[in-house]
mmCIF file with all atom_site columns, C-alpha atoms in Angstrom:
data_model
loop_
_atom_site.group_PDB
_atom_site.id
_atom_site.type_symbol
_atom_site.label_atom_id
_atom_site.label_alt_id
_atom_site.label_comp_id
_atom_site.label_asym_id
_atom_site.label_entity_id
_atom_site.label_seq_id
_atom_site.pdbx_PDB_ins_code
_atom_site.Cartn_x
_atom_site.Cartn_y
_atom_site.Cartn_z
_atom_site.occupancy
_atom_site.B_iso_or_equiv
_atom_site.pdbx_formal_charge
_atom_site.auth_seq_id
_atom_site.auth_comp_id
_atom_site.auth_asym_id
_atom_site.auth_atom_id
_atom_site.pdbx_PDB_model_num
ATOM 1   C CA . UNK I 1 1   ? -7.948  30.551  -14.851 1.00 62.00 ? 145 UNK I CA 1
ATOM 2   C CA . UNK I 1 2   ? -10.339 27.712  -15.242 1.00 69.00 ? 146 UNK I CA 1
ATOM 3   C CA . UNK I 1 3   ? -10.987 25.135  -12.679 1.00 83.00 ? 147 UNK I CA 1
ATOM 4   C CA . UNK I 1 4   ? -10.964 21.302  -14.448 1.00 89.00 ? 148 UNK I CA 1
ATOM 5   C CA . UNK I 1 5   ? -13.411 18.827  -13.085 1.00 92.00 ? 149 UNK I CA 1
ATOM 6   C CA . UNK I 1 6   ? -11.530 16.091  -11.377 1.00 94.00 ? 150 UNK I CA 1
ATOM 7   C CA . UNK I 1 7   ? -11.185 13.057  -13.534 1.00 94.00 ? 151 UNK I CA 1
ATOM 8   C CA . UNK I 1 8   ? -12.691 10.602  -11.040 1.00 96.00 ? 152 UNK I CA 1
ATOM 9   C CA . UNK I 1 9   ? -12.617 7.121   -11.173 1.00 97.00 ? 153 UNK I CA 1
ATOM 10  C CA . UNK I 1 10  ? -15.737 5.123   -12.485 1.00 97.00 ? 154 UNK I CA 1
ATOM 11  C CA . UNK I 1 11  ? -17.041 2.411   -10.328 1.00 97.00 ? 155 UNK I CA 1
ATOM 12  C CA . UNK I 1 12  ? -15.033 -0.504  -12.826 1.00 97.00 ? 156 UNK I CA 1
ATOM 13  C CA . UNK I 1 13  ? -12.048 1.807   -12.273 1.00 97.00 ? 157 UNK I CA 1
ATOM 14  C CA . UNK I 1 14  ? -12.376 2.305   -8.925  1.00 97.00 ? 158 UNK I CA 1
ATOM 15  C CA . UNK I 1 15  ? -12.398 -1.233  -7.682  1.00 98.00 ? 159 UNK I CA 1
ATOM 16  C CA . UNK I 1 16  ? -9.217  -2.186  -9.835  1.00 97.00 ? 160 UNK I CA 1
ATOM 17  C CA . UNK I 1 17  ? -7.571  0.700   -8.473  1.00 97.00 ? 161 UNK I CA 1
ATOM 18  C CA . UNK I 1 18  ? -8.499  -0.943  -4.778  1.00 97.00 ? 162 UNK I CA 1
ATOM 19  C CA . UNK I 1 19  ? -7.600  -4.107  -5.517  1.00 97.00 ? 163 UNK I CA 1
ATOM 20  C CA . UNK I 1 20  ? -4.440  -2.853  -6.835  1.00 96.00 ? 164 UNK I CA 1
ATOM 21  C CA . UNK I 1 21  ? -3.475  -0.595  -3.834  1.00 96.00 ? 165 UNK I CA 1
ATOM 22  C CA . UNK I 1 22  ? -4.124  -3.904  -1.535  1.00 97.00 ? 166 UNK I CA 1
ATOM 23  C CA . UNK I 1 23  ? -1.619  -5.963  -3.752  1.00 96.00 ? 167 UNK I CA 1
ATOM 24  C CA . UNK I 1 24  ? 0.570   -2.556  -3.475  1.00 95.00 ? 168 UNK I CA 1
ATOM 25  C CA . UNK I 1 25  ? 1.324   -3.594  0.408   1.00 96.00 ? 169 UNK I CA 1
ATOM 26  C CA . UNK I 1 26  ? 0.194   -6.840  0.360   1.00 97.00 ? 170 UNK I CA 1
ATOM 27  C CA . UNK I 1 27  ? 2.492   -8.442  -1.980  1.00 96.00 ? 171 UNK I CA 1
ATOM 28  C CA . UNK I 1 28  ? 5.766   -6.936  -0.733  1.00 94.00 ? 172 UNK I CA 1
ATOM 29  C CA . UNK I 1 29  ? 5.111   -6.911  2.777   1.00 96.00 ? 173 UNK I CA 1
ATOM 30  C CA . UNK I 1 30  ? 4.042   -11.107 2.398   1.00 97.00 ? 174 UNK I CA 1
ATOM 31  C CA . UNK I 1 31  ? 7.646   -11.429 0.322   1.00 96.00 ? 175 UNK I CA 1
ATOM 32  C CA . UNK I 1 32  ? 9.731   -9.384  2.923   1.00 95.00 ? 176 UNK I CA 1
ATOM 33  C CA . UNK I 1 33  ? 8.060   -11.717 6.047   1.00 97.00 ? 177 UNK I CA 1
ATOM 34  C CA . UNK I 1 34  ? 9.185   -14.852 4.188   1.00 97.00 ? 178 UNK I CA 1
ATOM 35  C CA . UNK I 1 35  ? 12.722  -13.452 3.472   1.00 97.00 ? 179 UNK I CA 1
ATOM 36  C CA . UNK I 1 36  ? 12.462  -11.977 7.033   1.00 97.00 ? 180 UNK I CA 1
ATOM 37  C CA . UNK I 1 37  ? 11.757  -15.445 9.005   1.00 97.00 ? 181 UNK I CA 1
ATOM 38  C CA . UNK I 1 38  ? 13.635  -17.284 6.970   1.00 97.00 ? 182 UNK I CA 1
ATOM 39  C CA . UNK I 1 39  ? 16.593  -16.054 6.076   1.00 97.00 ? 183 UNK I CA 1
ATOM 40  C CA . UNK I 1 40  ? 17.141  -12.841 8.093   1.00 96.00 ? 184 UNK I CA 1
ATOM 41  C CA . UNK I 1 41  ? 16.922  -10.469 5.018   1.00 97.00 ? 185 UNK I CA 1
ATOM 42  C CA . UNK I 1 42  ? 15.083  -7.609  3.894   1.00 94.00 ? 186 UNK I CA 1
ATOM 43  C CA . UNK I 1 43  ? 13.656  -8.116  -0.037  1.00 92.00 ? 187 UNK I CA 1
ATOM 44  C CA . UNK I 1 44  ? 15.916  -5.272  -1.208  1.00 93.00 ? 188 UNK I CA 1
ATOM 45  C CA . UNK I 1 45  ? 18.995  -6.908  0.282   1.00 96.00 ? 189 UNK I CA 1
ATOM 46  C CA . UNK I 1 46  ? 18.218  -10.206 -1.100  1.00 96.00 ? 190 UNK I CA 1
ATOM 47  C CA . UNK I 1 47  ? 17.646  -8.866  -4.773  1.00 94.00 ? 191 UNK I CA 1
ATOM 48  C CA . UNK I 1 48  ? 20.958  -7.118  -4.329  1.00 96.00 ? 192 UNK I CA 1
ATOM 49  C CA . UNK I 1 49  ? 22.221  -10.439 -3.298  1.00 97.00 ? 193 UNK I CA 1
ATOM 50  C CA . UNK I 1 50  ? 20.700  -11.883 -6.434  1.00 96.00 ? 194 UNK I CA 1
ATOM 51  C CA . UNK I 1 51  ? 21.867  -9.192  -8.460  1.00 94.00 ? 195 UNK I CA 1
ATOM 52  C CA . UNK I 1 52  ? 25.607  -9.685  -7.088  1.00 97.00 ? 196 UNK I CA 1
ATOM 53  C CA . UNK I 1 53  ? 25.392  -13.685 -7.702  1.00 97.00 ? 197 UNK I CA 1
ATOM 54  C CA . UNK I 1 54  ? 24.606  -13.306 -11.181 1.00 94.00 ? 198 UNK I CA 1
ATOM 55  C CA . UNK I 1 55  ? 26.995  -11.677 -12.763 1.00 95.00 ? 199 UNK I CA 1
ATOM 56  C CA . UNK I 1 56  ? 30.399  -13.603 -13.298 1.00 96.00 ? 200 UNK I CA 1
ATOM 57  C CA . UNK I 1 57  ? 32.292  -11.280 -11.796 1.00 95.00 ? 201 UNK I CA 1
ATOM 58  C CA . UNK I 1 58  ? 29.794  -11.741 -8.745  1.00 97.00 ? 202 UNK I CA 1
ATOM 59  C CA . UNK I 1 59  ? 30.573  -7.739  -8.887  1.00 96.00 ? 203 UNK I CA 1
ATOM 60  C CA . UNK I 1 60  ? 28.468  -4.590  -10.098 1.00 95.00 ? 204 UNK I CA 1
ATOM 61  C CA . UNK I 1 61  ? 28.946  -0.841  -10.312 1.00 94.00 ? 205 UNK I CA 1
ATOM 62  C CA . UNK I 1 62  ? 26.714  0.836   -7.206  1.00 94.00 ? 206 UNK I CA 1
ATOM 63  C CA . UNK I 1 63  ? 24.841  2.340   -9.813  1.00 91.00 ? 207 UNK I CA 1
ATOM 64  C CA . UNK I 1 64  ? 23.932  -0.676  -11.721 1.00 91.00 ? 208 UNK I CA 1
ATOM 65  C CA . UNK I 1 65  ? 23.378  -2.472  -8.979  1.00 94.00 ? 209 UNK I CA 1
ATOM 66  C CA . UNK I 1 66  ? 20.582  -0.119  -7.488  1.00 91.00 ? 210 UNK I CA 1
ATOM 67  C CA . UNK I 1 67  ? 19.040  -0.360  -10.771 1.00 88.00 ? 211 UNK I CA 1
ATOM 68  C CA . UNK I 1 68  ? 18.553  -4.163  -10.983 1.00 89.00 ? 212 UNK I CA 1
ATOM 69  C CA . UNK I 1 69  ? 17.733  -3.692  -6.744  1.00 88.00 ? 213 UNK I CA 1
ATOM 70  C CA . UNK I 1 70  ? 15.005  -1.599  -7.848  1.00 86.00 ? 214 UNK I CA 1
ATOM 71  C CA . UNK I 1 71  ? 16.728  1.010   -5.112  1.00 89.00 ? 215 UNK I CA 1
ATOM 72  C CA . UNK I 1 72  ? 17.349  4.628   -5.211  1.00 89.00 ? 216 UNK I CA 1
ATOM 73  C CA . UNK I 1 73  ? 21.324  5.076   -4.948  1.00 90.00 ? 217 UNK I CA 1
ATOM 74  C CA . UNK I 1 74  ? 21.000  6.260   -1.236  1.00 94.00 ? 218 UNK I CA 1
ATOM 75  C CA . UNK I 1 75  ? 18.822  2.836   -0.193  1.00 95.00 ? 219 UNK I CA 1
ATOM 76  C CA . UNK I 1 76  ? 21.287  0.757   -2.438  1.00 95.00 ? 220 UNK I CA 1
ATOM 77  C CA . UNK I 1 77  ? 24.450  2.894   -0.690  1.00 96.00 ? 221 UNK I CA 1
ATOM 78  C CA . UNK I 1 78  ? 22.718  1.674   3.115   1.00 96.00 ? 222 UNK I CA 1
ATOM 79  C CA . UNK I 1 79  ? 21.890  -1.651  2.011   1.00 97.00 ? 223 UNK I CA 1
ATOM 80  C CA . UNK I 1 80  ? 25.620  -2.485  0.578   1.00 97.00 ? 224 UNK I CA 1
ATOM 81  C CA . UNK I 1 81  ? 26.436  -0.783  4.522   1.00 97.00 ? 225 UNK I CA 1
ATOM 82  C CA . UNK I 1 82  ? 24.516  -3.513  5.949   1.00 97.00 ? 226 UNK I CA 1
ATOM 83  C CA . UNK I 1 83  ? 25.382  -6.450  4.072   1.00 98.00 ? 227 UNK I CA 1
ATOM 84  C CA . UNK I 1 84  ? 29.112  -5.213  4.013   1.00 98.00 ? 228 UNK I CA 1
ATOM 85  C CA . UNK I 1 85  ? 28.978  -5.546  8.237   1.00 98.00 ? 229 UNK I CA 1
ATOM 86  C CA . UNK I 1 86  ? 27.440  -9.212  7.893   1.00 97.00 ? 230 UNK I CA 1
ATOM 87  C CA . UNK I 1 87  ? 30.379  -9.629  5.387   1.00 98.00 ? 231 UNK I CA 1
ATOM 88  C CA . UNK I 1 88  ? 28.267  -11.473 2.554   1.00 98.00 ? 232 UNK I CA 1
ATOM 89  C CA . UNK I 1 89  ? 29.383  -7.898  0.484   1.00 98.00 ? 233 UNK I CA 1
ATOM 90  C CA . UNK I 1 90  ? 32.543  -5.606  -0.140  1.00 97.00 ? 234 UNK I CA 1
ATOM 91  C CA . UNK I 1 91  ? 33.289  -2.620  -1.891  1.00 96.00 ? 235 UNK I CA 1
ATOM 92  C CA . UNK I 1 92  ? 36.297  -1.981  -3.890  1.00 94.00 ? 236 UNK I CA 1
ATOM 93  C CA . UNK I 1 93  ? 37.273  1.052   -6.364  1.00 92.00 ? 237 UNK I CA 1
ATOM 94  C CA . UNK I 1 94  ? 35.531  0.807   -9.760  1.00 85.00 ? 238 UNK I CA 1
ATOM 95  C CA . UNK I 1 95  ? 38.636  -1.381  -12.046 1.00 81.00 ? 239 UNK I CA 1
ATOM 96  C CA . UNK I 1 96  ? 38.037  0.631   -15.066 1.00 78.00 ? 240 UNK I CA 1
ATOM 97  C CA . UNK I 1 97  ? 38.031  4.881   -13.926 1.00 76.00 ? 241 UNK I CA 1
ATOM 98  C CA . UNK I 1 98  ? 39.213  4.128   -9.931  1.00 70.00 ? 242 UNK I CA 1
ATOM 99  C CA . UNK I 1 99  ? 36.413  6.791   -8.829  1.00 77.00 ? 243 UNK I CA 1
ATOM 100 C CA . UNK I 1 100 ? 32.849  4.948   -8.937  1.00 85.00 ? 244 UNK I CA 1
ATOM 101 C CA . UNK I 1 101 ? 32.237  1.767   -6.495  1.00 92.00 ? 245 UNK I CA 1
ATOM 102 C CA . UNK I 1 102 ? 31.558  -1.618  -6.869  1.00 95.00 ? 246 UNK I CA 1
ATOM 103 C CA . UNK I 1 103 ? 29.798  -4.057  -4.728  1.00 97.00 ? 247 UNK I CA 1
ATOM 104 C CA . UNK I 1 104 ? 31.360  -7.337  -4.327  1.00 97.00 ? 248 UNK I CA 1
ATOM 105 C CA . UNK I 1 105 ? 29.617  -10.583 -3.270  1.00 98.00 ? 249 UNK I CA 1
ATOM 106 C CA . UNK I 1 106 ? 31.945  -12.234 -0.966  1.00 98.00 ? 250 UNK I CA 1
ATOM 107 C CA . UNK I 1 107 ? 32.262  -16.040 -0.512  1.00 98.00 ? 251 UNK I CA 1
ATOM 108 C CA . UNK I 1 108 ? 29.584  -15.947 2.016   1.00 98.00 ? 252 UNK I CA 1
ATOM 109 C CA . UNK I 1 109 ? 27.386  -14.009 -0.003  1.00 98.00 ? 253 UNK I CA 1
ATOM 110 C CA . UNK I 1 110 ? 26.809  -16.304 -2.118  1.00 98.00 ? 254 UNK I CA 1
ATOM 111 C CA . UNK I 1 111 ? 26.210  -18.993 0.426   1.00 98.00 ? 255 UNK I CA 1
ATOM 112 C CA . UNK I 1 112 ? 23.820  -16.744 1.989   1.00 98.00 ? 256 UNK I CA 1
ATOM 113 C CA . UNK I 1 113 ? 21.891  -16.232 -1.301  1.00 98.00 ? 257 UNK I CA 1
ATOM 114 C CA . UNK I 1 114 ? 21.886  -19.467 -2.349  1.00 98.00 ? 258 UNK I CA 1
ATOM 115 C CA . UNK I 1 115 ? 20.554  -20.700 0.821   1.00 98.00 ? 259 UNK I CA 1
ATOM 116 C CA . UNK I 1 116 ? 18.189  -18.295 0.796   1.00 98.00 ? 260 UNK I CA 1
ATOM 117 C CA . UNK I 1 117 ? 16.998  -18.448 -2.895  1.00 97.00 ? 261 UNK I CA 1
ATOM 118 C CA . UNK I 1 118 ? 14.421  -21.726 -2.995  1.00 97.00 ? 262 UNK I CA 1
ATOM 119 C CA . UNK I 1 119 ? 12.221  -20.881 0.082   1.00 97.00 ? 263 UNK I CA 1
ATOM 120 C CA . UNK I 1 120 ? 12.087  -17.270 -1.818  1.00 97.00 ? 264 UNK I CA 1
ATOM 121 C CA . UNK I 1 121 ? 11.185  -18.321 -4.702  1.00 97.00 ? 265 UNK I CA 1
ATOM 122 C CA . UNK I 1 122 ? 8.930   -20.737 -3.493  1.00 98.00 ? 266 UNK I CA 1
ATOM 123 C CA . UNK I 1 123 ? 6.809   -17.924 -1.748  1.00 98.00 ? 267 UNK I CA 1
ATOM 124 C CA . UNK I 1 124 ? 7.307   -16.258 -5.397  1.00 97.00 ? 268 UNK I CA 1
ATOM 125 C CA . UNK I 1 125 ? 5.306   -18.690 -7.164  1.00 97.00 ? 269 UNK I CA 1
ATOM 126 C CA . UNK I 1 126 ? 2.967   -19.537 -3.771  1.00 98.00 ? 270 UNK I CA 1
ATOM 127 C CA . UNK I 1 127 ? 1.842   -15.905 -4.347  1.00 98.00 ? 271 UNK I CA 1
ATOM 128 C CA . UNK I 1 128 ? 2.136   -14.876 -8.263  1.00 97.00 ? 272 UNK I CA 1
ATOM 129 C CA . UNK I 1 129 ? 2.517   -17.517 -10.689 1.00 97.00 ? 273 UNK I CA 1
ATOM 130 C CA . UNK I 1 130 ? 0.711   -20.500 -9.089  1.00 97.00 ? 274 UNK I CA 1
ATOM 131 C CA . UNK I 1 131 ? -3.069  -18.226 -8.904  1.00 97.00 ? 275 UNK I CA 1
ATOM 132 C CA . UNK I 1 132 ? -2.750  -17.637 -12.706 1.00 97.00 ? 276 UNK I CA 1
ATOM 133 C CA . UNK I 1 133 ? -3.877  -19.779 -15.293 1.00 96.00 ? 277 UNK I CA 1
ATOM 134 C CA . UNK I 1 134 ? -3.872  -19.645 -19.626 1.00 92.00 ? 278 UNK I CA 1
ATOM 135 C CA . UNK I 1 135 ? -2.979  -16.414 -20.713 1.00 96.00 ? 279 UNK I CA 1
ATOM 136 C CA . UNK I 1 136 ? -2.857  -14.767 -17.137 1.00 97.00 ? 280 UNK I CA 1
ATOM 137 C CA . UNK I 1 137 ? 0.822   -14.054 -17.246 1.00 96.00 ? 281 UNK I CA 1
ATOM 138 C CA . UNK I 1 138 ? 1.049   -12.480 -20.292 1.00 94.00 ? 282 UNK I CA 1
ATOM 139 C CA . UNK I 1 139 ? -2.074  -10.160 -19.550 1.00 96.00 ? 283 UNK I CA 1
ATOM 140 C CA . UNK I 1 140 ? -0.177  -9.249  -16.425 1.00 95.00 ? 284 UNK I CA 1
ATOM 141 C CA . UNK I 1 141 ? 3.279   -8.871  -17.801 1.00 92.00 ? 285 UNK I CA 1
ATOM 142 C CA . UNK I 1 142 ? 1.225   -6.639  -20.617 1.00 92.00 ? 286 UNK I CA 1
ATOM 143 C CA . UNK I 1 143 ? 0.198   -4.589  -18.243 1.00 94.00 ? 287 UNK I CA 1
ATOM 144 C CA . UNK I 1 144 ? 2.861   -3.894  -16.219 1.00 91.00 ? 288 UNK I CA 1
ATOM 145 C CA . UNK I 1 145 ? 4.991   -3.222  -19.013 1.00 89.00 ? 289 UNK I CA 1
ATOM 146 C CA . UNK I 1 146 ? 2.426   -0.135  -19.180 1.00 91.00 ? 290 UNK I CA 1
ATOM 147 C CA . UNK I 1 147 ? 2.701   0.957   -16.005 1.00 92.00 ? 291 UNK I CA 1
ATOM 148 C CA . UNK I 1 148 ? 6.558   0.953   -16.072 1.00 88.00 ? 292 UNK I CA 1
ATOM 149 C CA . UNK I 1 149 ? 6.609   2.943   -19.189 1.00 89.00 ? 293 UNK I CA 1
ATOM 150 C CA . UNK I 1 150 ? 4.268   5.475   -17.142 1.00 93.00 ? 294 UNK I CA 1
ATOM 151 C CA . UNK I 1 151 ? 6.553   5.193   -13.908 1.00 91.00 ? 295 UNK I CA 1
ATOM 152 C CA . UNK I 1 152 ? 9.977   4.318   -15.468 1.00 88.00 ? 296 UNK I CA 1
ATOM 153 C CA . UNK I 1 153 ? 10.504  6.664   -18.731 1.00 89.00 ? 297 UNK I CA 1
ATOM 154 C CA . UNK I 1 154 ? 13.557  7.296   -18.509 1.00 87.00 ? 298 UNK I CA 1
ATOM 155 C CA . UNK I 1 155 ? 14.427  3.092   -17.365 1.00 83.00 ? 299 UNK I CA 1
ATOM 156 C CA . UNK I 1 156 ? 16.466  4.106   -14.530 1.00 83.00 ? 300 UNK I CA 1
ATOM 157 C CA . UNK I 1 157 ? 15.095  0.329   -13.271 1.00 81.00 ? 301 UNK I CA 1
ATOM 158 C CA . UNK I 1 158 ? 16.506  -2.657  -15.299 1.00 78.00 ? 302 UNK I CA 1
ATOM 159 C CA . UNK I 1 159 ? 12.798  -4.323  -15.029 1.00 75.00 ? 303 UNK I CA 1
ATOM 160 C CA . UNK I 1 160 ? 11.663  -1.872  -17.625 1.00 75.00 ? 304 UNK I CA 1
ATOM 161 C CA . UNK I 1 161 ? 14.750  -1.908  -19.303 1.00 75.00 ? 305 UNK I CA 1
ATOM 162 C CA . UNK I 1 162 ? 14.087  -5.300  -19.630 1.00 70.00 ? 306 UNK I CA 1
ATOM 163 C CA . UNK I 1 163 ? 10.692  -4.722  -20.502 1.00 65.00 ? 307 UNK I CA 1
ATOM 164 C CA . UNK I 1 164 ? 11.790  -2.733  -23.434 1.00 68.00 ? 308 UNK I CA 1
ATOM 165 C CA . UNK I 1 165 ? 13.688  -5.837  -24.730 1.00 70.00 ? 309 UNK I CA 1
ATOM 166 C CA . UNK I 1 166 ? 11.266  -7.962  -24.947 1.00 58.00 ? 310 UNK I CA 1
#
């Protein structure tokens, strides 16, 4: 058996990769304060919100909606639990088969979300779109498209479904 030389990084390599890893915890945890001080929600349970308030059914099967949450179907399963005890979500028996679930924004889900939606995407474009200039976002949707094709090929994650699309 031979031994490969590790593949490291080169010096132009290794400071992307830094300044990447930074914007890895910097960027979420600066999105999840914002929804956190201001409107007493985690960023998973406000995209599941979103999701939710979307569709005109304001309805979507578990498994669809952990998919457009960006959420494994156990953190999708305890964020439903949590927004299902504030009451802003319900779950019913899928309409079509009667076996899977589906979440249901309630009334004052969608008050909750929409209240909650400007100051979040405010701090959206604050920290994303405002710093970029010319062809900035398509270079970075480029890109990420990449990476999602590396990290996502099977698209179990609507972004790079959506990526796919385009």
């Amino acid at each position: 058996m031979t031994e490969q030389t590790p593949r490291w990084l080169n010096p132009d390599e290794r400071r992307v990769w830094l300044r990447l890893s930074a914007l890895m915890e910097l960027l979420p945890a600066a999105l999840d304060a914002q929804l956190q001080r201001d409107a007493d929600l985690t960023k998973t349970a406000y995209l599941t919100l979103a999701m939710l308030s979307e569709e005109p059914t304001r309805s979507l099967r578990m498994s669809e909606l952990g998919a457009r949450s960006n959420a494994s179907p156990s953190r999708i399963s305890h964020v439903v639990s949590r927004l299902e005890k504030d009451g802003w979500v319900r779950r019913e028996k899928s309409p079509n088969d009667g076996r899977g679930q589906v979440a249901v924004l309630t009334d004052a889900g969608y008050d909750k979300v929409v209240a909650s939606a400007p100051g979040h995407v405010e701090r959206v474009r604050e920290l994303v779109f405002d710093p970029l200039a010319g062809d900035d976002l398509g270079v970075l949707d480029a890109v990420m498209v990449k990476l999602l094709d590396v990290l996502d090929p099977d698209a179990k994650f609507a972004a790079t479904a959506l990526a796919r699309e385009v």
